CSV table of C-alpha atoms and ligand atoms in Angstrom, one decimal:
chain,number,residue,atom,x,y,z
A,1,MET,CA,-35.1,-11.0,4.5
A,2,MET,CA,-32.8,-10.0,1.7
A,3,ASN,CA,-29.5,-8.4,2.3
A,4,LYS,CA,-27.7,-5.8,0.2
A,5,ALA,CA,-24.3,-4.2,0.9
A,6,ALA,CA,-22.1,-1.4,-0.4
A,7,PHE,CA,-19.0,-3.1,-1.7
A,8,LEU,CA,-15.6,-1.6,-2.1
A,9,ASN,CA,-14.1,-3.7,-4.9
A,10,SER,CA,-10.6,-2.2,-4.8
A,11,THR,CA,-8.6,0.8,-3.6
A,12,GLY,CA,-9.9,4.1,-4.9
A,13,THR,CA,-13.1,2.8,-6.5
A,14,SER,CA,-16.6,4.0,-5.7
A,15,LEU,CA,-18.9,1.9,-3.6
A,16,ALA,CA,-21.1,-0.6,-5.6
A,17,ILE,CA,-24.5,-1.7,-4.2
A,18,GLN,CA,-25.1,-5.4,-4.7
A,19,ASP,CA,-26.9,-8.3,-3.2
A,20,ALA,CA,-25.1,-9.8,-0.2
A,21,PRO,CA,-25.5,-13.0,1.8
A,22,LEU,CA,-27.8,-12.6,4.8
A,23,PRO,CA,-25.6,-13.1,7.9
A,24,HIS,CA,-26.7,-15.3,10.8
A,25,PRO,CA,-25.5,-14.6,14.4
A,26,GLU,CA,-22.9,-16.8,16.1
A,27,ALA,CA,-23.6,-17.7,19.7
A,28,HIS,CA,-22.3,-14.4,21.1
A,29,GLU,CA,-23.8,-12.2,18.4
A,30,VAL,CA,-27.0,-10.6,17.3
A,31,LEU,CA,-28.3,-9.8,13.8
A,32,ILE,CA,-29.4,-6.2,13.4
A,33,ARG,CA,-31.6,-4.7,10.7
A,34,ASN,CA,-29.8,-1.4,10.2
A,35,HIS,CA,-32.0,1.6,10.2
A,36,ALA,CA,-29.1,4.1,10.1
A,37,VAL,CA,-25.4,4.0,9.6
A,38,ALA,CA,-22.8,6.7,10.3
A,39,ILE,CA,-19.6,7.5,8.4
A,40,ASN,CA,-16.2,7.9,10.1
A,41,PRO,CA,-12.9,9.2,8.7
A,42,VAL,CA,-11.4,5.7,8.7
A,43,ASP,CA,-14.0,4.7,6.1
A,44,TYR,CA,-12.7,7.1,3.4
A,45,LYS,CA,-9.1,6.4,4.5
A,46,ILE,CA,-9.7,2.7,3.8
A,47,GLN,CA,-11.3,3.6,0.5
A,48,ASP,CA,-8.4,5.8,-0.5
A,49,THR,CA,-5.5,3.5,0.6
A,50,GLY,CA,-6.8,0.0,1.1
A,51,ALA,CA,-5.4,0.0,4.6
A,52,LEU,CA,-6.8,-2.6,7.0
A,53,VAL,CA,-8.3,-4.7,4.1
A,54,SER,CA,-7.2,-8.3,4.1
A,55,LYS,CA,-9.6,-9.5,1.4
A,56,TRP,CA,-11.5,-7.8,-1.5
A,57,PRO,CA,-14.3,-7.0,-2.0
A,58,TYR,CA,-14.6,-5.2,1.4
A,59,VAL,CA,-17.5,-3.7,3.2
A,60,LEU,CA,-16.9,-0.5,5.3
A,61,GLY,CA,-18.8,0.9,8.3
A,62,GLU,CA,-18.4,0.8,12.1
A,63,ASP,CA,-21.5,2.7,13.4
A,64,ILE,CA,-25.0,1.1,13.1
A,65,ALA,CA,-28.3,1.6,14.8
A,66,GLY,CA,-31.4,-0.5,14.2
A,67,GLU,CA,-33.5,-3.4,15.4
A,68,VAL,CA,-32.4,-6.8,16.7
A,69,VAL,CA,-34.0,-9.4,14.4
A,70,GLU,CA,-32.2,-12.6,15.5
A,71,VAL,CA,-30.3,-13.5,18.7
A,72,GLY,CA,-27.4,-15.9,19.0
A,73,SER,CA,-27.9,-19.0,21.2
A,74,GLY,CA,-25.6,-17.7,24.0
A,75,VAL,CA,-27.0,-14.1,24.2
A,76,THR,CA,-29.2,-13.3,27.3
A,77,SER,CA,-28.8,-9.5,27.4
A,78,LEU,CA,-30.8,-8.7,24.3
A,79,GLN,CA,-34.0,-9.8,22.6
A,80,LYS,CA,-35.6,-9.8,19.2
A,81,GLY,CA,-37.2,-6.4,18.7
A,82,ASP,CA,-34.8,-4.4,20.8
A,83,ARG,CA,-33.8,-1.0,19.5
A,84,VAL,CA,-30.0,-0.7,19.6
A,85,ALA,CA,-26.9,1.1,18.6
A,86,ALA,CA,-23.9,-1.1,17.9
A,87,PHE,CA,-20.3,-1.2,17.0
A,88,ALA,CA,-19.7,-3.1,13.7
A,89,LEU,CA,-16.2,-4.5,13.9
A,90,ASN,CA,-15.2,-5.7,10.4
A,91,ILE,CA,-12.0,-3.6,10.6
A,92,VAL,CA,-10.9,-6.0,13.4
A,93,THR,CA,-12.6,-9.3,12.5
A,94,GLN,CA,-12.3,-9.0,8.7
A,95,ASN,CA,-15.6,-10.8,8.5
A,96,GLN,CA,-18.0,-9.1,6.0
A,97,ALA,CA,-21.0,-10.2,8.2
A,98,ASN,CA,-19.7,-7.7,10.9
A,99,ALA,CA,-19.5,-4.7,8.5
A,100,GLY,CA,-21.9,-1.7,8.9
A,101,PHE,CA,-22.6,-0.6,5.3
A,102,GLN,CA,-25.2,-3.2,4.6
A,103,LEU,CA,-28.9,-3.8,5.4
A,104,TYR,CA,-28.2,-6.5,8.0
A,105,THR,CA,-25.1,-6.8,10.2
A,106,THR,CA,-24.1,-9.4,12.9
A,107,THR,CA,-22.1,-8.0,15.8
A,108,ALA,CA,-21.2,-9.1,19.3
A,109,ALA,CA,-23.9,-8.6,21.9
A,110,SER,CA,-21.1,-6.9,24.1
A,111,MET,CA,-20.8,-4.3,21.3
A,112,THR,CA,-24.5,-3.6,21.3
A,113,SER,CA,-26.4,-1.3,23.5
A,114,ARG,CA,-30.2,-0.9,23.9
A,115,ILE,CA,-31.3,2.7,23.3
A,116,PRO,CA,-34.3,4.6,24.8
A,117,ASP,CA,-37.5,4.7,22.7
A,118,THR,CA,-37.3,8.5,22.7
A,119,VAL,CA,-34.0,8.5,20.8
A,120,VAL,CA,-34.2,8.1,17.0
A,121,PHE,CA,-31.8,5.8,15.2
A,122,THR,CA,-30.3,8.6,13.2
A,123,ASP,CA,-29.2,10.2,16.6
A,124,ALA,CA,-28.1,7.0,18.3
A,125,VAL,CA,-25.8,6.0,15.4
A,126,VAL,CA,-23.5,9.0,16.0
A,127,PHE,CA,-21.8,7.2,18.9
A,128,PRO,CA,-20.2,3.7,18.4
A,129,LEU,CA,-16.7,4.2,17.1
A,130,GLY,CA,-16.3,7.7,18.6
A,131,LEU,CA,-17.5,6.7,22.1
A,132,ALA,CA,-15.5,3.5,22.2
A,133,THR,CA,-12.3,5.4,21.0
A,134,ALA,CA,-12.7,8.2,23.5
A,135,ALA,CA,-13.5,5.9,26.4
A,136,GLY,CA,-10.5,3.6,25.6
A,137,ALA,CA,-8.1,6.6,25.4
A,138,LEU,CA,-9.4,8.2,28.6
A,139,PHE,CA,-10.1,5.3,30.9
A,140,SER,CA,-7.9,2.4,30.0
A,141,THR,CA,-5.0,2.1,32.5
A,142,GLU,CA,-2.5,1.9,29.6
A,143,TYR,CA,-3.8,5.2,28.3
A,144,LEU,CA,-4.9,8.1,30.7
A,145,GLY,CA,-6.4,5.8,33.4
A,146,ILE,CA,-9.0,8.2,34.5
A,147,ASP,CA,-11.9,6.9,36.7
A,148,PRO,CA,-14.8,6.3,34.3
A,149,PRO,CA,-18.2,7.9,35.1
A,150,LYS,CA,-21.2,5.9,36.0
A,151,ALA,CA,-24.3,6.9,34.1
A,152,SER,CA,-26.6,6.1,37.0
A,153,ALA,CA,-24.5,7.8,39.7
A,154,PRO,CA,-23.4,11.4,40.3
A,155,ALA,CA,-19.9,12.5,39.4
A,156,LEU,CA,-17.3,12.1,42.2
A,157,PRO,CA,-17.0,15.4,44.0
A,158,GLU,CA,-13.3,15.0,44.4
A,159,SER,CA,-12.9,15.3,40.6
A,160,LYS,CA,-14.0,18.9,40.5
A,161,GLY,CA,-10.5,20.4,41.0
A,162,LYS,CA,-9.0,18.2,38.3
A,163,VAL,CA,-8.5,19.5,34.7
A,164,ILE,CA,-8.2,17.7,31.4
A,165,LEU,CA,-7.3,19.1,28.0
A,166,ILE,CA,-9.3,17.7,25.1
A,167,TRP,CA,-7.9,19.0,21.8
A,168,GLY,CA,-10.5,19.0,19.0
A,169,GLY,CA,-13.8,19.3,21.0
A,170,ALA,CA,-16.0,19.7,17.8
A,171,SER,CA,-14.8,16.4,16.3
A,172,SER,CA,-16.8,13.3,16.8
A,173,VAL,CA,-14.3,11.6,19.1
A,174,GLY,CA,-13.6,14.9,20.9
A,175,SER,CA,-17.3,15.5,21.5
A,176,CYS,CA,-17.6,12.0,23.1
A,177,ALA,CA,-14.5,12.7,25.2
A,178,ILE,CA,-15.9,16.0,26.5
A,179,GLN,CA,-19.2,14.4,27.5
A,180,LEU,CA,-17.5,11.4,29.2
A,181,CYS,CA,-15.0,13.6,31.2
A,182,ALA,CA,-17.8,16.1,32.2
A,183,ALA,CA,-19.8,13.2,33.4
A,184,ALA,CA,-16.8,12.0,35.4
A,185,GLY,CA,-16.7,15.4,37.1
A,186,LEU,CA,-13.6,16.7,35.5
A,187,THR,CA,-13.1,20.4,34.4
A,188,VAL,CA,-12.7,20.2,30.7
A,189,LEU,CA,-10.7,22.6,28.6
A,190,THR,CA,-11.0,22.2,24.9
A,191,THR,CA,-10.1,23.6,21.5
A,192,THR,CA,-12.4,24.3,18.5
A,193,SER,CA,-12.8,26.9,15.9
A,194,THR,CA,-14.6,30.0,17.2
A,195,LYS,CA,-17.9,29.1,15.6
A,196,ASN,CA,-18.0,26.0,17.8
A,197,PHE,CA,-17.3,27.6,21.2
A,198,GLU,CA,-21.0,27.4,22.2
A,199,TYR,CA,-21.3,23.8,20.9
A,200,ALA,CA,-18.4,22.6,23.1
A,201,LYS,CA,-19.8,24.4,26.2
A,202,ASP,CA,-23.2,22.9,25.5
A,203,ILE,CA,-21.8,19.4,25.8
A,204,GLY,CA,-19.9,20.0,29.0
A,205,ALA,CA,-16.6,21.9,28.3
A,206,ALA,CA,-15.8,24.5,31.0
A,207,GLU,CA,-13.7,26.7,28.6
A,208,THR,CA,-13.1,26.6,24.9
A,209,PHE,CA,-10.1,28.0,23.0
A,210,ASP,CA,-9.6,28.8,19.3
A,211,TYR,CA,-7.1,26.3,18.0
A,212,LEU,CA,-5.8,28.9,15.4
A,213,ASP,CA,-4.9,31.3,18.2
A,214,ASP,CA,-1.0,31.7,18.3
A,215,ALA,CA,-1.2,32.2,22.1
A,216,ILE,CA,-3.4,29.2,22.7
A,217,VAL,CA,-0.9,27.3,24.9
A,218,GLU,CA,-0.4,30.2,27.2
A,219,LYS,CA,-4.1,30.7,27.5
A,220,LEU,CA,-4.7,27.0,28.3
A,221,VAL,CA,-1.9,27.1,30.9
A,222,LYS,CA,-3.5,30.1,32.5
A,223,ALA,CA,-6.9,28.4,32.6
A,224,ALA,CA,-5.4,25.3,34.3
A,225,ARG,CA,-3.5,27.3,37.0
A,226,GLY,CA,-4.2,26.1,40.5
A,227,LYS,CA,-5.8,22.9,39.4
A,228,GLU,CA,-4.4,19.4,39.1
A,229,VAL,CA,-4.0,18.4,35.4
A,230,VAL,CA,-4.8,14.8,34.9
A,231,GLY,CA,-3.6,14.7,31.3
A,232,ALA,CA,-4.5,15.6,27.8
A,233,TYR,CA,-6.3,13.9,25.0
A,234,ASP,CA,-5.5,14.9,21.4
A,235,ALA,CA,-8.6,13.8,19.4
A,236,ILE,CA,-7.1,15.3,16.2
A,237,SER,CA,-3.4,14.1,16.4
A,238,SER,CA,-2.0,16.4,13.7
A,239,GLU,CA,1.7,17.4,14.1
A,240,SER,CA,0.6,20.9,15.3
A,241,SER,CA,-2.1,19.7,17.7
A,242,LEU,CA,0.3,17.1,19.2
A,243,ALA,CA,3.1,19.8,19.6
A,244,ALA,CA,0.6,22.2,21.3
A,245,CYS,CA,-0.6,19.5,23.7
A,246,VAL,CA,3.0,18.5,24.6
A,247,ASN,CA,3.9,22.2,25.2
A,248,PHE,CA,0.8,22.5,27.5
A,249,LEU,CA,1.7,19.5,29.5
A,250,HIS,CA,5.3,20.5,29.8
A,251,ALA,CA,4.3,24.0,31.1
A,252,VAL,CA,2.0,22.6,33.7
A,253,GLY,CA,4.7,20.3,35.1
A,254,GLY,CA,4.4,17.2,32.9
A,255,GLY,CA,1.8,14.5,32.3
A,256,LYS,CA,0.4,11.9,29.9
A,257,LEU,CA,-0.9,12.7,26.4
A,258,SER,CA,-3.2,10.2,24.8
A,259,LEU,CA,-3.5,10.3,20.9
A,260,THR,CA,-6.3,9.3,18.7
A,261,LEU,CA,-3.9,8.3,15.8
A,262,ALA,CA,-1.0,6.0,16.4
A,263,SER,CA,0.7,7.1,13.1
A,264,THR,CA,1.5,10.7,13.9
A,265,LYS,CA,5.2,11.5,14.0
A,266,LEU,CA,6.3,12.2,17.6
A,267,PRO,CA,8.5,15.2,18.4
A,268,ASP,CA,11.3,15.0,20.9
A,269,LEU,CA,9.5,14.9,24.2
A,270,PRO,CA,10.5,17.2,27.1
A,271,GLU,CA,11.1,15.5,30.4
A,272,GLY,CA,7.9,14.6,32.3
A,273,VAL,CA,5.7,14.3,29.2
A,274,LYS,CA,4.7,10.8,28.1
A,275,VAL,CA,2.7,10.0,24.9
A,276,VAL,CA,0.5,7.0,24.5
A,277,ALA,CA,-0.7,6.4,21.0
A,278,GLY,CA,-4.2,5.5,20.0
A,279,ARG,CA,-5.3,2.1,19.0
A,280,LEU,CA,-8.7,0.9,20.3
A,281,PRO,CA,-7.7,-1.6,23.0
A,282,LEU,CA,-9.6,-4.8,22.4
A,283,GLN,CA,-8.6,-6.5,25.6
A,284,GLY,CA,-8.0,-5.1,29.1
A,285,PRO,CA,-4.6,-5.2,30.7
A,286,HIS,CA,-5.1,-8.7,32.0
A,287,GLY,CA,-6.8,-10.1,28.9
A,288,GLY,CA,-10.3,-9.4,30.2
A,289,GLU,CA,-12.9,-6.8,29.1
A,290,PRO,CA,-11.4,-3.5,28.1
A,291,ILE,CA,-12.7,-0.6,30.2
A,292,TRP,CA,-14.3,1.1,27.2
A,293,ARG,CA,-16.7,-1.8,26.8
A,294,GLN,CA,-17.9,-1.3,30.4
A,295,VAL,CA,-18.4,2.4,29.7
A,296,TRP,CA,-20.2,1.4,26.5
A,297,THR,CA,-22.5,-1.0,28.3
A,298,ASP,CA,-23.2,1.3,31.3
A,299,PHE,CA,-23.2,4.7,29.7
A,300,LEU,CA,-24.7,4.7,26.2
A,301,GLY,CA,-28.3,3.6,26.9
A,302,THR,CA,-28.6,4.9,30.5
A,303,GLY,CA,-26.8,8.2,29.7
A,304,LEU,CA,-29.1,8.8,26.8
A,305,GLN,CA,-32.1,8.1,29.0
A,306,ASN,CA,-31.1,10.4,31.9
A,307,GLY,CA,-29.6,13.2,29.7
A,308,LYS,CA,-25.9,12.7,30.7
A,309,LEU,CA,-25.2,11.9,27.1
A,310,LYS,CA,-26.4,14.0,24.2
A,311,ALA,CA,-26.4,12.6,20.6
A,312,LYS,CA,-23.5,14.9,19.4
A,313,PRO,CA,-22.2,15.9,17.0
A,314,ASP,CA,-25.6,16.4,15.3
A,315,ALA,CA,-26.4,14.1,12.5
A,316,HIS,CA,-26.2,15.4,9.0
A,317,ILE,CA,-28.7,13.0,7.5
A,318,LEU,CA,-28.7,11.7,4.0
A,319,GLY,CA,-32.0,9.8,3.3
A,320,GLY,CA,-32.5,7.2,0.6
A,321,GLY,CA,-30.5,4.2,1.6
A,322,LEU,CA,-27.2,2.5,0.7
A,323,GLU,CA,-27.0,4.5,-2.6
A,324,ARG,CA,-26.2,7.7,-0.6
A,325,LEU,CA,-23.1,6.2,1.2
A,326,GLN,CA,-20.6,7.2,-1.5
A,327,GLU,CA,-21.9,10.8,-1.2
A,328,GLY,CA,-21.5,10.6,2.5
A,329,LEU,CA,-18.0,9.3,2.3
A,330,ASP,CA,-17.1,12.3,0.0
A,331,LEU,CA,-18.6,14.7,2.5
A,332,VAL,CA,-16.5,13.3,5.4
A,333,ARG,CA,-13.4,13.3,3.2
A,334,LYS,CA,-14.0,17.0,2.4
A,335,GLY,CA,-14.2,17.7,6.1
A,336,VAL,CA,-17.2,18.2,8.5
A,337,SER,CA,-17.6,20.7,11.4
A,338,ALA,CA,-19.4,19.4,14.5
A,339,LYS,CA,-21.4,17.1,12.4
A,340,LYS,CA,-21.7,13.3,11.9
A,341,VAL,CA,-22.7,12.2,8.4
A,342,VAL,CA,-25.5,9.6,8.8
A,343,VAL,CA,-27.2,7.6,6.0
A,344,GLU,CA,-30.8,6.6,6.8
A,345,LEU,CA,-31.6,3.1,5.5
A,346,VAL,CA,-35.1,2.7,6.7
A,347,LYS,CA,-37.5,5.6,6.8
B,1,NAP,N1,-7.6,5.2,16.8
B,1,NAP,C1,-8.9,5.0,16.6
B,1,NAP,O1,-9.5,4.0,17.0
B,1,NAP,C2,-9.7,6.1,16.0
B,1,NAP,C3,-11.1,6.1,16.1
B,1,NAP,C4,-11.9,7.1,15.6
B,1,NAP,C5,-11.2,8.2,14.9
B,1,NAP,N2,-9.9,8.2,14.8
B,1,NAP,C6,-9.2,9.3,14.1
B,1,NAP,O2,-9.4,10.4,14.8
B,1,NAP,C7,-9.5,11.6,14.0
B,1,NAP,C8,-10.8,12.3,14.3
B,1,NAP,O3,-11.9,11.5,13.9
B,1,NAP,P1,-13.4,12.1,14.1
B,1,NAP,O4,-14.4,11.2,13.5
B,1,NAP,O5,-13.5,12.6,15.5
B,1,NAP,O6,-13.2,13.4,13.1
B,1,NAP,P2,-14.3,14.5,12.6
B,1,NAP,O7,-15.5,14.6,13.5
B,1,NAP,O8,-14.5,14.3,11.2
B,1,NAP,O9,-13.4,15.8,12.8
B,1,NAP,C9,-13.8,17.1,12.3
B,1,NAP,C10,-13.6,18.1,13.4
B,1,NAP,O10,-12.2,18.2,13.7
B,1,NAP,C11,-12.0,19.5,14.1
B,1,NAP,N3,-10.6,19.9,13.9
B,1,NAP,C12,-9.9,19.8,12.7
B,1,NAP,N4,-8.6,20.2,12.8
B,1,NAP,C13,-8.5,20.6,14.1
B,1,NAP,C14,-7.4,21.2,14.8
B,1,NAP,N5,-6.2,21.4,14.3
B,1,NAP,N6,-7.6,21.4,16.2
B,1,NAP,C15,-8.8,21.2,16.8
B,1,NAP,N7,-9.9,20.7,16.1
B,1,NAP,C16,-9.7,20.4,14.8
B,1,NAP,C17,-12.9,20.5,13.4
B,1,NAP,O11,-13.3,21.5,14.3
B,1,NAP,P3,-13.9,22.9,13.8
B,1,NAP,O12,-15.1,22.5,13.0
B,1,NAP,O13,-14.3,23.6,15.1
B,1,NAP,O14,-12.9,23.5,13.0
B,1,NAP,C18,-14.1,19.5,13.0
B,1,NAP,O15,-15.3,19.8,13.7
B,1,NAP,C19,-9.5,11.0,12.5
B,1,NAP,O16,-8.1,11.1,12.0
B,1,NAP,C20,-9.8,9.6,12.7
B,1,NAP,O17,-9.4,8.7,11.7
B,1,NAP,C21,-9.1,7.2,15.3
């Protein structure tokens, strides 16, 4: 087995494809031969600014799907030959072996989920960072603290009268949030551009509103009337989306807003509105497993199997291997609409 990686040699340079060491799994890890990788906004942000890089050259990439080719000595949940989707955590570990934009990646077995045979790698790879981010923001007690869904059990009937606002339902993180909340039985109100109304309903939103509509807050408040609002999740976290979410919560009597970006400048908050800002929690409140990892383990494989989870946004596939990654980064930087840019590494 020979490895190659897409190296970022310094801030603002294009990716360079070169030979790379073949990583070997530590006791808690597996080695994955990547068949497909997906591109997230954080990848072009790192390329543009050098943020989160502790050492050059750096290898980007959080979302991988492929085949397990080697299993660490302490891993019992996965086997050689398993088809998986996994979260590559170089942004946290700063260990190149754990980066996604290469032919072979090692990652923790706890970040790796088996996928059904019916799901192709280019579909399964749309999830890792988006699903983990949404699940952390929705279900962690330090964020919205909503009861997570169980892939194998029906939604709790008492959730039906409860409403959540998910701002940015056509984004990758927002799409995961809609699907998770719908599976938890909540009534989901969301915002997209008009061309994505049907898309958002198809993945579980009860009602969709145009985020460019000047009267959007009034319309959202009307839609929530008579129901308990459990909070709002701003999967976009621009100053305007944040302000609209705050106004919505204030108008319905207060509540908690969870943000996908921790860096957004906060406005003066009205009484009763609390904002919790988005960093993927890596530990639970008592130092144990964070709740998103339970959702990840329970929901991804089983949810794909029983249809509770659809591989959305649809993959925009670039075939042809690591050489297409720079083009993919440029596409995401330009802006995508209800699409995940995916590079296929093995045909
Ligand atoms: N904290 C974390 O751990 C974490 C993790 C993942 C992502 N993020 C951040 O979260 C943000 C979203 O990431 P992503 O991968 O989900 O993005 P994405 O899929 O690239 O987002 C594109 C979508 O955003 C929608 N959109 C753009 N502006 C909007 C607005 N003002 N209101 C509502 N929707 C809007 C567009 O909808 P239309 O096409 O309908 O116009 C488009 O479909 C990025 O800034 C990313 O860096 C943070």
